[in-house]
Coordinates of C-alpha atoms in Angstrom, one line a residue:
M13 CA 2.7 -9.1 -0.8
S14 CA 2.7 -12.9 -0.8
V15 CA 6.1 -14.9 -1.3
L16 CA 8.5 -10.8 -1.4
L17 CA 7.7 -10.3 2.0
R18 CA 8.5 -13.2 4.0
V19 CA 12.1 -12.0 3.1
L20 CA 11.7 -8.3 2.7
A21 CA 12.6 -6.7 6.0
L22 CA 13.4 -3.1 7.4
C23 CA 16.7 -2.2 8.8
L24 CA 16.2 -1.7 12.8
A25 CA 16.3 1.9 12.6
L26 CA 12.7 1.2 10.5
L27 CA 10.0 -0.5 11.6
P28 CA 10.4 -4.5 10.3
M29 CA 7.8 -5.4 7.9
V30 CA 5.9 -8.3 8.6
A31 CA 5.1 -11.9 6.9
G32 CA 2.0 -12.6 8.7
A33 CA 1.5 -13.2 12.2
D34 CA 2.2 -16.8 13.3
S35 CA -0.7 -17.1 15.9
A36 CA -4.3 -15.3 16.6
A37 CA -2.9 -13.8 19.5
Q38 CA -0.4 -12.4 17.3
R39 CA -2.8 -11.1 15.1
R40 CA -4.8 -9.1 17.4
Q41 CA -1.6 -7.6 18.5
L42 CA -0.8 -6.8 15.0
L43 CA -4.1 -5.3 15.1
F44 CA -3.9 -2.8 17.5
G45 CA -5.6 -4.9 20.0
H46 CA -8.6 -5.2 17.8
D47 CA -9.7 -5.9 14.0
D48 CA -11.6 -2.9 13.0
R49 CA -11.8 -4.6 9.1
V50 CA -14.7 -5.0 7.1
A51 CA -15.2 -7.0 3.9
V52 CA -16.2 -4.2 1.0
D53 CA -19.3 -6.5 -0.2
D54 CA -19.5 -4.5 -3.1
N55 CA -16.3 -3.6 -4.8
S56 CA -18.1 -2.6 -8.3
V57 CA -18.6 1.1 -7.2
A58 CA -16.1 3.9 -6.3
P59 CA -13.8 3.9 -4.7
Y60 CA -13.6 0.6 -4.6
A61 CA -13.4 -0.9 -7.8
A62 CA -10.1 1.2 -9.0
I63 CA -8.7 -1.3 -6.1
G64 CA -7.0 -4.3 -6.9
K65 CA -4.0 -6.6 -7.4
L66 CA -1.1 -6.3 -9.1
E67 CA 0.9 -9.2 -10.2
M68 CA 4.5 -9.1 -10.8
Q69 CA 7.1 -11.8 -13.1
S70 CA 7.7 -13.9 -10.4
G71 CA 3.6 -14.0 -9.3
A72 CA 3.9 -12.2 -6.0
R73 CA 1.3 -10.1 -5.9
C74 CA 0.5 -6.6 -4.0
S75 CA -2.1 -4.0 -3.1
A76 CA -2.2 -1.4 -5.8
T77 CA -4.5 1.8 -7.3
L78 CA -5.4 3.0 -10.0
I79 CA -4.9 6.6 -9.8
A80 CA -5.5 7.5 -13.7
P81 CA -7.1 5.8 -16.4
D82 CA -3.6 4.5 -17.4
L83 CA -1.2 5.0 -13.8
V84 CA -1.7 2.7 -11.0
A85 CA -0.1 3.3 -7.3
T86 CA 1.8 0.8 -5.7
A87 CA 5.2 0.4 -3.1
A88 CA 8.7 0.2 -4.5
H89 CA 9.6 -3.0 -2.2
C90 CA 7.1 -5.4 -4.6
F91 CA 10.2 -5.0 -7.7
A92 CA 12.4 -6.2 -4.7
T93 CA 14.4 -9.5 -4.8
E94 CA 17.6 -9.5 -4.4
P95 CA 20.3 -6.4 -4.9
G96 CA 20.7 -5.6 -8.8
R97 CA 17.3 -7.6 -10.0
V98 CA 13.9 -6.4 -10.1
D99 CA 11.0 -8.2 -10.4
R100 CA 8.7 -6.1 -12.8
P101 CA 4.9 -5.4 -13.3
V102 CA 2.9 -7.5 -15.5
S103 CA -0.7 -6.9 -15.1
F104 CA -3.3 -4.7 -12.4
M105 CA -6.6 -6.4 -11.7
A106 CA -8.9 -3.7 -10.7
G107 CA -12.1 -4.7 -8.9
Y108 CA -10.2 -7.9 -8.0
R109 CA -12.4 -10.8 -6.2
D110 CA -12.1 -14.3 -5.9
G111 CA -9.6 -14.7 -8.6
R112 CA -10.9 -12.3 -11.6
G113 CA -10.6 -8.3 -11.3
Q114 CA -13.1 -6.3 -13.4
A115 CA -10.9 -4.6 -15.6
I116 CA -7.4 -5.7 -16.6
Y117 CA -4.6 -4.0 -17.4
R118 CA -1.3 -4.5 -18.9
A119 CA 1.8 -3.1 -16.6
T120 CA 4.4 -1.3 -19.6
G121 CA 6.6 1.1 -17.7
M122 CA 7.0 1.7 -13.3
Q123 CA 9.0 4.6 -12.1
V124 CA 10.3 4.3 -8.5
P125 CA 12.1 7.3 -6.4
P126 CA 15.3 7.7 -7.4
G127 CA 15.8 7.7 -3.3
F128 CA 15.1 3.6 -3.6
R129 CA 16.8 2.4 -6.4
H130 CA 20.0 1.5 -4.8
G131 CA 18.1 0.9 -1.1
V132 CA 18.4 -2.9 -1.0
H133 CA 21.2 -5.6 0.4
Q134 CA 20.9 -8.9 0.7
V135 CA 22.1 -10.3 4.1
G136 CA 21.8 -14.2 4.0
E137 CA 19.0 -15.1 2.5
R138 CA 16.9 -12.5 3.3
L139 CA 16.7 -9.3 1.3
F140 CA 16.6 -5.7 4.0
I141 CA 15.5 -2.2 3.0
R142 CA 18.2 0.4 3.7
T143 CA 17.2 3.2 6.2
R144 CA 17.7 6.1 3.6
A145 CA 15.6 4.5 0.7
A146 CA 12.4 3.4 3.0
P147 CA 11.1 6.7 3.2
F148 CA 10.5 6.1 -0.6
D149 CA 9.0 2.8 -0.7
I150 CA 6.5 4.1 -3.5
A151 CA 6.5 3.3 -7.3
L152 CA 3.5 4.5 -10.0
V153 CA 3.0 1.7 -12.7
R154 CA 2.1 2.6 -16.0
V155 CA -1.0 0.6 -17.6
T156 CA -3.1 0.0 -20.7
R157 CA -6.4 -1.7 -20.2
L158 CA -6.6 -5.0 -22.0
H159 CA -10.0 -5.9 -21.4
G160 CA -12.9 -5.9 -18.7
R161 CA -15.0 -2.6 -17.4
A162 CA -14.2 1.0 -19.2
D163 CA -16.2 2.6 -16.9
I164 CA -13.8 2.1 -13.1
A165 CA -13.4 5.1 -12.1
P166 CA -9.9 6.0 -11.2
M167 CA -8.9 7.3 -6.8
P168 CA -7.3 10.4 -8.3
A169 CA -4.3 11.5 -6.7
F170 CA -4.1 14.5 -3.9
V171 CA -3.1 17.6 -4.7
G172 CA -0.8 19.5 -3.0
D173 CA 1.9 20.0 -1.1
R174 CA 2.8 19.3 2.5
D175 CA 0.8 22.1 4.2
A176 CA -1.5 21.7 2.2
L177 CA -1.9 17.7 3.0
R178 CA -1.1 18.7 6.4
D179 CA -4.4 21.5 6.5
A180 CA -6.3 18.3 4.8
L181 CA -5.6 15.7 7.6
T182 CA -6.2 18.6 9.7
R183 CA -9.9 19.1 8.8
R184 CA -10.6 15.8 8.7
D185 CA -9.3 15.4 12.1
N186 CA -6.6 12.7 11.1
R187 CA -9.2 10.7 9.9
V188 CA -8.5 8.1 6.3
E189 CA -9.6 4.8 5.1
Q190 CA -7.5 2.5 4.4
A191 CA -8.4 -1.4 1.6
G192 CA -5.5 -3.9 0.7
Y193 CA -6.0 -7.4 0.4
A194 CA -4.3 -9.0 3.6
Y195 CA -2.8 -12.5 3.8
D196 CA -6.1 -13.5 5.9
H197 CA -8.6 -12.0 3.0
R198 CA -6.3 -13.2 0.4
E199 CA -9.9 -13.0 -2.2
Q200 CA -11.6 -10.2 -0.9
L201 CA -11.3 -6.8 -0.6
Y202 CA -10.8 -5.4 3.4
T203 CA -11.6 -1.9 4.8
H204 CA -10.5 0.1 8.0
R205 CA -12.8 3.2 7.8
D206 CA -11.9 6.2 10.0
C207 CA -8.7 4.2 11.2
R208 CA -6.0 7.4 12.2
V209 CA -2.9 9.3 11.0
T210 CA -0.9 9.8 14.5
A211 CA 2.2 11.9 12.5
L212 CA 3.0 13.4 9.1
N213 CA 6.9 12.6 9.4
D214 CA 9.6 15.0 8.1
D215 CA 10.5 12.2 5.7
N216 CA 7.3 12.1 3.9
T217 CA 5.8 9.4 5.0
L218 CA 3.0 8.9 7.5
S219 CA 2.6 7.1 11.1
H220 CA -1.4 5.6 10.8
R221 CA -3.3 2.8 13.0
C222 CA -5.3 1.3 9.9
D223 CA -5.3 -2.0 10.3
T224 CA -2.9 -3.8 8.1
L225 CA -1.0 -7.0 7.6
S226 CA 1.0 -9.1 4.6
G227 CA -0.4 -8.4 1.8
D228 CA -1.8 -4.4 2.7
S229 CA 1.7 -3.4 1.2
G230 CA 1.2 -1.0 -1.6
S231 CA -2.8 -0.9 -0.8
P232 CA -3.9 2.9 -0.3
I233 CA -4.8 5.6 2.4
W234 CA -7.1 8.0 1.2
L235 CA -8.8 10.9 2.8
E236 CA -12.1 12.5 2.1
T237 CA -12.5 16.2 0.3
A238 CA -14.8 18.2 -0.4
D239 CA -13.7 16.5 -4.4
G240 CA -14.4 13.2 -3.4
P241 CA -11.6 10.5 -2.5
R242 CA -8.1 11.6 -2.3
L243 CA -5.4 9.1 -2.6
I244 CA -2.3 10.2 0.0
A245 CA -0.3 7.2 0.7
V246 CA 0.3 3.7 -0.3
Q247 CA 1.2 1.4 3.3
S248 CA 4.7 0.1 2.8
A249 CA 5.8 -1.8 6.7
A250 CA 4.7 -2.2 9.7
P251 CA 6.3 -3.0 13.4
T252 CA 5.8 -6.8 14.4
A253 CA 4.1 -8.3 17.0
D254 CA 6.7 -7.5 19.5
R255 CA 7.3 -3.8 18.7
R256 CA 3.6 -3.1 18.4
A257 CA 3.2 -1.2 21.2
S258 CA 6.2 1.0 20.4
A259 CA 5.3 2.1 16.9
D260 CA 2.4 2.3 14.6
N261 CA 2.0 1.5 10.7
T262 CA 3.7 3.2 8.1
A263 CA 2.7 4.5 4.3
V264 CA 4.5 6.5 2.4
T265 CA 2.8 9.5 0.8
L266 CA 2.6 10.6 -2.7
L267 CA 4.7 13.5 -2.1
Q268 CA 7.8 11.7 -2.9
I269 CA 7.1 11.4 -6.0
A270 CA 8.2 14.0 -8.8
S271 CA 6.2 14.2 -10.9
R272 CA 2.4 13.3 -9.7
P273 CA -0.7 13.1 -12.2

């Protein structure tokens, strides 16, 4: 995300969201000491074509993923502007690159978990996500395709309960893939393959070591299964550089959405 992440952070009990590294050294620290991301040279094929940018009324953008022909998954904090107000989604560009999407969708509605709806409070000019709301930082956006490719295959959501997700992660040695549009590569999709989930937490969030920066908010984290890639979570937050040694990144699983596709 670009504009909103300059004013959003998590409460002290959680991992503060990063607005962008101030130096190359800080960026290396945020990326666990080494940048393992690689450019997706061909994002016209599955599963990468399903990943794109979701734009809000303010012009702010988040990474997001088409998970059904009419449904996009992203982070709930992408819609936060100030308490009592919502920066509603306007459009989604699937297969985004260099200012263009391979398919353009109009946003027609959104679903945010009730646990997040009153999760934002303001201190001075800064907005914070309350501790109790952070585990619900995930949202679904209903979309309608306007033009462009009609054959983009969605990345389906993982189907199963918490035990099934844990078992699936174990079978893959807790290795997943993440891809998004970080601030240092805004116009091209970058991915971290075989990054590691370090915990499936009690609050249905994931702790992970996929390389993410500002702009990756809402980006997909998926698991390879016998049936193909399955979305399991969206990127929510990362610690500041000075806390990297003691904290991993945080993603929110689809277990937090009451009615999943």
